[in-house]
Short mmCIF file of C-alpha atoms in Angstrom, two decimals:
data_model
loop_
_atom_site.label_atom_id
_atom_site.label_comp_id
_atom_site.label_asym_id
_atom_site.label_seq_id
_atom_site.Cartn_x
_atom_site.Cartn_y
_atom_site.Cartn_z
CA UNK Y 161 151.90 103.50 203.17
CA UNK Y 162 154.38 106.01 203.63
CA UNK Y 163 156.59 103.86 205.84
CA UNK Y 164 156.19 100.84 202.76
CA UNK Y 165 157.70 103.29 199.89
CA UNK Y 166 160.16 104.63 202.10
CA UNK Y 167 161.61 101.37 202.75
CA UNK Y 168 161.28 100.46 198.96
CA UNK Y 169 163.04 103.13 198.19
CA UNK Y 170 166.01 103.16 200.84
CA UNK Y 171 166.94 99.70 199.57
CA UNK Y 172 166.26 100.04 195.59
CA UNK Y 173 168.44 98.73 193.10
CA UNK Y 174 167.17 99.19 189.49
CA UNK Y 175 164.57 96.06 189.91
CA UNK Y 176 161.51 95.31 191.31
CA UNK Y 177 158.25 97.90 191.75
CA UNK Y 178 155.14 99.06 193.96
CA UNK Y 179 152.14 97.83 192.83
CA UNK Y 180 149.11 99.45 194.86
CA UNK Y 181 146.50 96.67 195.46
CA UNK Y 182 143.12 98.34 196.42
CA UNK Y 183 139.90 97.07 197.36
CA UNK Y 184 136.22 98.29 197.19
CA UNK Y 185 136.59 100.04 200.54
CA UNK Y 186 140.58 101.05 199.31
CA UNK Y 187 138.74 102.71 196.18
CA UNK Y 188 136.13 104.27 198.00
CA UNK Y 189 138.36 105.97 200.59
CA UNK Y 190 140.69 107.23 198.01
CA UNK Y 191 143.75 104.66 198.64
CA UNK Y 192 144.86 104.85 194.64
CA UNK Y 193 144.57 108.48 194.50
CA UNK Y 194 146.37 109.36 197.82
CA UNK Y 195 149.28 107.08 196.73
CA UNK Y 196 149.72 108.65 192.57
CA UNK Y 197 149.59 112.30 194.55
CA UNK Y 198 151.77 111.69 197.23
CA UNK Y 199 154.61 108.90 196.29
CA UNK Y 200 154.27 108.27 192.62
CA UNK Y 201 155.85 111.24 190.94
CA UNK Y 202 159.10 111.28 193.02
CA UNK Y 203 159.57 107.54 192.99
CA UNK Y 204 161.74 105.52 190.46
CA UNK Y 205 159.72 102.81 190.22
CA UNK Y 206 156.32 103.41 192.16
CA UNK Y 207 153.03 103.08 190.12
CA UNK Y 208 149.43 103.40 191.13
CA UNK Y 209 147.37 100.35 190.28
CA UNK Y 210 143.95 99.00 190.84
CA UNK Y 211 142.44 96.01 190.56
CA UNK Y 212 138.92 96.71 190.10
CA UNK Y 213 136.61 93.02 190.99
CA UNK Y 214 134.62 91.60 188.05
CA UNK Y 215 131.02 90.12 189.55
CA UNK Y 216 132.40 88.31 192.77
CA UNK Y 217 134.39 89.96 195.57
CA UNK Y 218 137.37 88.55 197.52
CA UNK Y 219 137.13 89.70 201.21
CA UNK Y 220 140.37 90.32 202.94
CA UNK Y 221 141.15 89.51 206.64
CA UNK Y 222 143.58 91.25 209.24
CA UNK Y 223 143.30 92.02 212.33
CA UNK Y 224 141.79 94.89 214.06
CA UNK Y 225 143.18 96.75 216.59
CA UNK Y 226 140.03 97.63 218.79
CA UNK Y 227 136.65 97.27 219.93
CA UNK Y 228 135.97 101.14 218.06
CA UNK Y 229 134.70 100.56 214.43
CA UNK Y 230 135.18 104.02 213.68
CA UNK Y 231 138.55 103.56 212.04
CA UNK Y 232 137.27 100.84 209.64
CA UNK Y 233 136.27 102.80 206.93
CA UNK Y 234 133.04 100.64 205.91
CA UNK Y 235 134.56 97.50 206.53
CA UNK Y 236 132.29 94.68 208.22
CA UNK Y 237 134.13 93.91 211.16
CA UNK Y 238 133.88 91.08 213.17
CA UNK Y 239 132.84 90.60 216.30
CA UNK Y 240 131.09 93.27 215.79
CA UNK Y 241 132.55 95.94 217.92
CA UNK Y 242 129.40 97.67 218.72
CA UNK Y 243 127.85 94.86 220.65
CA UNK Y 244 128.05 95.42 224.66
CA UNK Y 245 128.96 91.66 224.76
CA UNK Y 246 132.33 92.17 222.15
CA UNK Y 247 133.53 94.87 224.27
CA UNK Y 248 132.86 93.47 227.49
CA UNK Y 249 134.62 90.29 226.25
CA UNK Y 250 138.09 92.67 224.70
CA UNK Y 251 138.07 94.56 227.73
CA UNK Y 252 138.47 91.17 229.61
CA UNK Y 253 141.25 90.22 226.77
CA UNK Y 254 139.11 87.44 225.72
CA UNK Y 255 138.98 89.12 221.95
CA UNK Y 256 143.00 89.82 221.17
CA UNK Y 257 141.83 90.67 217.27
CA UNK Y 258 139.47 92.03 214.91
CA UNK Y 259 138.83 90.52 211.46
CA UNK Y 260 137.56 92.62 208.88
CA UNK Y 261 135.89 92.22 205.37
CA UNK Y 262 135.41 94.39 202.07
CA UNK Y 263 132.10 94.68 200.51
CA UNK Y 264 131.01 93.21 197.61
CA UNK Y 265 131.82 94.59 194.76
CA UNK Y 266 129.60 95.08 192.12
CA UNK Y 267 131.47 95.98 189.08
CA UNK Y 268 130.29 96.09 185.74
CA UNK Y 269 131.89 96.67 182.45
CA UNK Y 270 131.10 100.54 182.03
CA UNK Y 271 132.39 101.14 185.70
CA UNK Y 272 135.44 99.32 185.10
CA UNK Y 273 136.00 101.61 182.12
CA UNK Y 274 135.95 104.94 183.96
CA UNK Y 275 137.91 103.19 186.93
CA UNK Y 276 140.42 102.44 184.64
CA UNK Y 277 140.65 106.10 182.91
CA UNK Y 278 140.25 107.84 185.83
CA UNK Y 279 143.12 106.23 187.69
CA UNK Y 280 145.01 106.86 184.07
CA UNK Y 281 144.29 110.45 184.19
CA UNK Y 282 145.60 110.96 187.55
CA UNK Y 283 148.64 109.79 186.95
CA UNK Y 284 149.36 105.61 187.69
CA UNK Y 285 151.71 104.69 185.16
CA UNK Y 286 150.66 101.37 184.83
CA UNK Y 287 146.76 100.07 185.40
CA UNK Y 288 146.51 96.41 186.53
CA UNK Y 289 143.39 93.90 187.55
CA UNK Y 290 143.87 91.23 189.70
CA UNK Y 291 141.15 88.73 190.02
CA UNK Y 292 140.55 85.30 191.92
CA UNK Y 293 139.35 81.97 191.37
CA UNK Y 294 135.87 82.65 190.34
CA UNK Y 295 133.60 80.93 187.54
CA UNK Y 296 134.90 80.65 184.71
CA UNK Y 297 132.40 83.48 183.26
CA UNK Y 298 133.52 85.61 185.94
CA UNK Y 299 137.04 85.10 184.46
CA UNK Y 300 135.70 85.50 180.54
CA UNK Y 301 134.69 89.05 182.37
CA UNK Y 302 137.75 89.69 183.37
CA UNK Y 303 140.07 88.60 180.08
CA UNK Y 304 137.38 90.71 178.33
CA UNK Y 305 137.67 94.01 180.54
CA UNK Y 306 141.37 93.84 180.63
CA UNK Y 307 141.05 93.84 177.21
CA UNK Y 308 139.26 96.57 175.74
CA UNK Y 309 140.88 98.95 178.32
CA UNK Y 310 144.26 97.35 177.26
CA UNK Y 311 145.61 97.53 180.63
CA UNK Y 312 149.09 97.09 181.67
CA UNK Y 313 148.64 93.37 184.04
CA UNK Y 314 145.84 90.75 184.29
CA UNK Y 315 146.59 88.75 187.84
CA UNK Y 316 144.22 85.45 188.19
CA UNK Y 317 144.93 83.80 191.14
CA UNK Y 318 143.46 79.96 191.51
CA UNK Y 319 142.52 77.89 194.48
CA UNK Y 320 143.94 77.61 196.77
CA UNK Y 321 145.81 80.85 197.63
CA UNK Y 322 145.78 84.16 198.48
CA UNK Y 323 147.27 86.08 201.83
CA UNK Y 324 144.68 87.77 203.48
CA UNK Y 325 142.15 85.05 203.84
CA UNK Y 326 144.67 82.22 204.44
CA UNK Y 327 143.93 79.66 205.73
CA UNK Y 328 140.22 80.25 206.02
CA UNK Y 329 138.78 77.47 203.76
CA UNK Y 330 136.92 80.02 201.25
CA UNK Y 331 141.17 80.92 199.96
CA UNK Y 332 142.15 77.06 200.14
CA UNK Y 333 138.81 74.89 198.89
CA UNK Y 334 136.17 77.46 197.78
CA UNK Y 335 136.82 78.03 194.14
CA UNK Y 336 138.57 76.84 190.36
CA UNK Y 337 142.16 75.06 190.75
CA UNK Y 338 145.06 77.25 189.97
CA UNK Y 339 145.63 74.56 187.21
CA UNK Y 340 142.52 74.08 185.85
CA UNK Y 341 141.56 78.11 185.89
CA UNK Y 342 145.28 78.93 183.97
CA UNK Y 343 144.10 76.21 181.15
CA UNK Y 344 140.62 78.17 180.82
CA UNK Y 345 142.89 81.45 180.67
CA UNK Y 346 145.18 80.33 178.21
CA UNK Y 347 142.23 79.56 175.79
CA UNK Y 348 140.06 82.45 176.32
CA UNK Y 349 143.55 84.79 175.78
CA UNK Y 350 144.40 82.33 172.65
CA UNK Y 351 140.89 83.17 171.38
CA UNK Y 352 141.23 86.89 171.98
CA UNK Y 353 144.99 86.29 169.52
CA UNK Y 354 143.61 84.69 167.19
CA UNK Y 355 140.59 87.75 167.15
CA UNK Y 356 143.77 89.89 166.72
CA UNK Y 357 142.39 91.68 169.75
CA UNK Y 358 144.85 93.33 172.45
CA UNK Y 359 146.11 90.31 174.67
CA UNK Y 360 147.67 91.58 178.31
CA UNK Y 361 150.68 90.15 180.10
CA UNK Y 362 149.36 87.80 182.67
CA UNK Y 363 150.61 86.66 186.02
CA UNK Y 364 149.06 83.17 187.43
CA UNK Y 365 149.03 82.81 191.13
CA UNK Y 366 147.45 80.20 193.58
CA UNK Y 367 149.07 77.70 195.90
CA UNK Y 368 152.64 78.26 194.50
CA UNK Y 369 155.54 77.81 196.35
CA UNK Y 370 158.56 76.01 194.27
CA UNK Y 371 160.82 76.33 191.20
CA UNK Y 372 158.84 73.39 190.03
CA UNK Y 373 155.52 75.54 190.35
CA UNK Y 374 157.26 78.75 188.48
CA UNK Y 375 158.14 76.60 185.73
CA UNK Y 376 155.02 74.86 184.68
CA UNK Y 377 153.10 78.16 185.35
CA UNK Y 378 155.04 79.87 183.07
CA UNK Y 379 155.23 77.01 180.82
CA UNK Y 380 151.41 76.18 180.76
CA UNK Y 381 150.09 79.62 180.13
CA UNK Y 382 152.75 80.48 177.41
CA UNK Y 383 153.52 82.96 175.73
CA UNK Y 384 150.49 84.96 177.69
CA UNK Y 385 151.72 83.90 181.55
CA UNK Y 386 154.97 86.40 182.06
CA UNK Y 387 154.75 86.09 186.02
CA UNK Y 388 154.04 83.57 188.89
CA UNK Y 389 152.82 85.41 191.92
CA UNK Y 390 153.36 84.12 195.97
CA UNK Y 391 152.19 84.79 198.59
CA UNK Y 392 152.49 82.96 201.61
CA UNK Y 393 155.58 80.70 200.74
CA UNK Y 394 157.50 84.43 200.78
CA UNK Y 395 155.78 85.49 204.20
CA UNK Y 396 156.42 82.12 205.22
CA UNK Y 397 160.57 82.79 204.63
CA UNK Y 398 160.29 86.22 206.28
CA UNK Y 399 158.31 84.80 209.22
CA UNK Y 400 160.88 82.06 209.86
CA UNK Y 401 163.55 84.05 208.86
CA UNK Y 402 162.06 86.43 211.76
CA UNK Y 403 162.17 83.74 214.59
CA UNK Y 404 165.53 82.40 213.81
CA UNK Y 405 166.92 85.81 214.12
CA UNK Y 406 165.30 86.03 217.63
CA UNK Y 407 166.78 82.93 218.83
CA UNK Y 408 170.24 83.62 217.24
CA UNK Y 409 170.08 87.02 219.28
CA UNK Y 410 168.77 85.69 222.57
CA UNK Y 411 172.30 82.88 222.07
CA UNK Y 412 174.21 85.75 221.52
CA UNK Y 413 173.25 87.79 224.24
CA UNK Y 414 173.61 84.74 226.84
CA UNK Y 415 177.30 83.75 225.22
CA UNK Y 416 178.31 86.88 225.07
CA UNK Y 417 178.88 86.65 220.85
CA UNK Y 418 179.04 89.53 218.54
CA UNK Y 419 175.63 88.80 216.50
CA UNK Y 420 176.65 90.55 213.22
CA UNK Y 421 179.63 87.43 213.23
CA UNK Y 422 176.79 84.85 214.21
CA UNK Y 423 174.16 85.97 211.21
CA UNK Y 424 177.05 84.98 209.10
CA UNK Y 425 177.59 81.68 210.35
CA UNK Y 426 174.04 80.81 211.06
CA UNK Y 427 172.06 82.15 207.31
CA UNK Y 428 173.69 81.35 204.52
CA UNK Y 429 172.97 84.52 202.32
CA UNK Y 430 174.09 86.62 205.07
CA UNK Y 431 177.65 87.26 203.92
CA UNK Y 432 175.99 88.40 200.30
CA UNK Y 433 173.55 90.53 201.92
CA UNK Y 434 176.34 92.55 203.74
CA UNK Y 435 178.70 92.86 200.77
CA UNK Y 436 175.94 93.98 198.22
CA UNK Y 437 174.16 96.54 201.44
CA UNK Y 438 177.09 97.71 203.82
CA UNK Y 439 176.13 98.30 207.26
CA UNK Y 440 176.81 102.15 206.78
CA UNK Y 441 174.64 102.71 204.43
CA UNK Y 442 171.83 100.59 204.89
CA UNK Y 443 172.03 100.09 208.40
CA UNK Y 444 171.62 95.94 209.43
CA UNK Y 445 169.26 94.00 207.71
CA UNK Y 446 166.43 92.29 209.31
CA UNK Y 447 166.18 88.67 210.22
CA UNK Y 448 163.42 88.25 208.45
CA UNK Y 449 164.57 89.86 205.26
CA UNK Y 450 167.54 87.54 204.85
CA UNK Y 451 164.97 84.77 205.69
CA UNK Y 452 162.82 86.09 202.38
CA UNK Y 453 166.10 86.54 200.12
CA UNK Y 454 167.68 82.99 200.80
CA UNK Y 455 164.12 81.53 200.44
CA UNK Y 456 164.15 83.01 196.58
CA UNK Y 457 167.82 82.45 195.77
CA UNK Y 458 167.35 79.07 196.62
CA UNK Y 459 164.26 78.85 194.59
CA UNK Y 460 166.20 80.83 191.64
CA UNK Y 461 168.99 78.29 191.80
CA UNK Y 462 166.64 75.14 191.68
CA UNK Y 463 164.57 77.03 188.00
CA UNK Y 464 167.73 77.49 186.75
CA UNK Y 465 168.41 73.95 187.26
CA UNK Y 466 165.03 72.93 185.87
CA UNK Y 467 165.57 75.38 182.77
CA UNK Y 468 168.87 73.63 182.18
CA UNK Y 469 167.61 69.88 182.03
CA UNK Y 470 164.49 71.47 179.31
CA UNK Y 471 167.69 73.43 177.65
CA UNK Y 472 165.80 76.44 177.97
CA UNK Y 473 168.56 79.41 178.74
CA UNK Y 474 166.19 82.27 179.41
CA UNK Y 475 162.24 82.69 180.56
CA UNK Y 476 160.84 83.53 177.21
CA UNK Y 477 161.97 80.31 176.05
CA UNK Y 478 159.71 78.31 178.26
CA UNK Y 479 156.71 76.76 176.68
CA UNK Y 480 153.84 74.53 176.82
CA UNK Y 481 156.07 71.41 174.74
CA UNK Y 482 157.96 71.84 177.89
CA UNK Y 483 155.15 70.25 179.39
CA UNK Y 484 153.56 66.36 179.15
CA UNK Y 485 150.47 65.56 181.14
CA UNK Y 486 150.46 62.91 183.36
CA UNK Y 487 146.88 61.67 183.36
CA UNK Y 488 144.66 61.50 180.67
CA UNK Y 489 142.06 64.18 182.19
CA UNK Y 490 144.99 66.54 182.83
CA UNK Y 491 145.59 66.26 179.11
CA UNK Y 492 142.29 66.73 178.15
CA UNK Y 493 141.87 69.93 180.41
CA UNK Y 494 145.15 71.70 179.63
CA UNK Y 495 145.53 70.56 175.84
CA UNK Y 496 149.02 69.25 176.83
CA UNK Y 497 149.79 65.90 175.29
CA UNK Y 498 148.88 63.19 177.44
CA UNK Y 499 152.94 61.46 178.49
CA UNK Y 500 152.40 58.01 176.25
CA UNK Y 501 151.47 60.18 173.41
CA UNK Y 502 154.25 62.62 174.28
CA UNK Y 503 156.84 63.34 171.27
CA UNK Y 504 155.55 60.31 169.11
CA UNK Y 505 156.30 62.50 165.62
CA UNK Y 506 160.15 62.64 166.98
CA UNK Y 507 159.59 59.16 168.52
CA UNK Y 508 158.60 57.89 164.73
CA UNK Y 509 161.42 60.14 163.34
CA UNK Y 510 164.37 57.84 165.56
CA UNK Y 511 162.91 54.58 165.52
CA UNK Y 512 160.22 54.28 162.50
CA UNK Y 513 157.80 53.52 165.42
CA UNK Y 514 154.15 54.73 165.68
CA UNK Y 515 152.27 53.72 168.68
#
């Protein structure tokens, strides 16, 4: 942790934030609490955040370093290390990793409350949920809860998605569509509006990995959808961003080529990168970074290409007439009109034409 917000920090500019994700076993070792004590109050932009789970849990998967469970803080970890057979089998490098799973959580409303307060009280500045593709009454939980405690950021992520997990089927099969799960958000948030109850800023996440999927999540969950979340597409870019950077270097090292010269000519934010963080005050940038930031500019430049054929010159602007459905069920999930029924008042308006 301390070796994440140092980082943040070295290369801030005014944008972007730390948002503390923590899990049953995060919650019950003290993860939140460590962080607001230790990092929040001399940060710029740091915040301690939660994201209690509604009735269902989401187990997360890395790996594990050894066959000694002590370290895993309640975790279920599999193999299971205690079993002669696991460590005869990692001391004979058959087992290279660990895999370990949260708990169930087994929140309900009241305990969400105090969650919520307490982590308030300590000191996060901002207070956010982030739950997964569920039932939809798990969800209805979830709008509700985020609610009442009028919290600062309601994540839903749909199927499939998710970073931990991936690719194990229960992140990519098990579980609502991102679609279909941000059309049951936008009406149970519309409902809560039109209750003139406290609506949160939502983020919808799930599967995305294009401009094309920023757009039409922001546009189908409008005005209540502010962010689209990824996951893997990002740690994708850093990843090959990573391996390119290791082959450039292993080039330059045979031809005898300066390597700062060769990032230039081989990634093509890597000029950018080096005017807007100088070497002497950053130090070099990693492969895989540049890999992440020409993976989003390229994705920024493609929106803003998309925004300009809807003639919509800022985010807030996007909506759901943006939209037209393409099937008839899509149109009868989302609400969106179905694509021969699209813009038939305008349509009657030009031609005097009603289908």
């Amino acid at each position: 942790m301390e070796r994440r917000i140092k980082t943040f920090r070295k290369w801030y500019q005014g944008k972007g934030d730390i948002i503390i994700q923590a899990n049953v076993e995060d919650g019950r070792l003290g993860v939140p609490e460590y962080v607001i004590e230790n990092w929040a109050s001399n940060s710029s932009s740091s915040s301690g955040a939660k994201g209690p789970r509604t009735s269902a849990a989401r187990s997360s998967s890395t790996p594990w370093n050894g066959p000694n469970s002590s370290g895993a803080g309640g975790y279920i970890v599999l193999p299971d290390p205690t079993d002669s057979a696991t460590e005869e089998r990692y001391l004979a490098k058959g087992i290279k990793e660990f895999e370990r799973h949260s708990r169930v959580g087994m929140v309900d409303e009241d305990d969400f409350h105090k969650t919520v307060e307490h982590l308030r009280n300590v000191g996060a500045k901002r207070v956010s949920l982030k739950t997964g593709a569920y039932r939809p009454v798990d969800l209805a939980r979830a709008v509700k809860f985020a609610s009442d405690a009028k919290i600062d950021l309601l994540t839903v992520d749909g199927a499939g998605g998710g970073t931990g997990m991936s690719p194990w089927r229960m992140m990519n099969e098990w579980g609502v569509p991102t679609v279909y799960i941000e059309c049951l958000l936008y009406e149970y948030l519309n409902h809560l509006k039109q209750q003139g109850r406290f609506v949160p800023d939502c983020a919808i996440a799930g599967g995305l990995s294009l401009e094309d999927h920023v757009f039409k999540g922001l546009a189908l969950g409008a005005p209540f959808v502010k962010l689209v979340c990824m996951g893997r597409s990002i740690m994708t870019a850093a990843m090959v961003g990573t391996n390119e950077g290791r082959k450039l270097e292993e080039v330059c090292f045979r031809e005898e080529r300066d390597c700062k010269e060769a990032y230039v000519e081989h990634f093509a934010e890597a000029a950018v990168l080096r005017r807007d963080y100088p070497l002497s005050q950053y130090g070099r940038i990693p492969a895989g970074a540049i890999g992440m930031y020409s993976y989003i500019s390229r994705m920024t430049q493609g929106l803003q290409q998309f925004m300009a054929g809807a003639r919509k010159f800022a985010l807030k602007y996007i909506d759901r007439n943006d939209l037209f459905a393409l099937t008839e069920e899509a149109a009868k999930v989302s609400g969106i009109p179905y694509v021969m029924d699209a813009d038939a008042a305008e349509v009657e308006k030009i031609l005097g034409y009603r289908r």
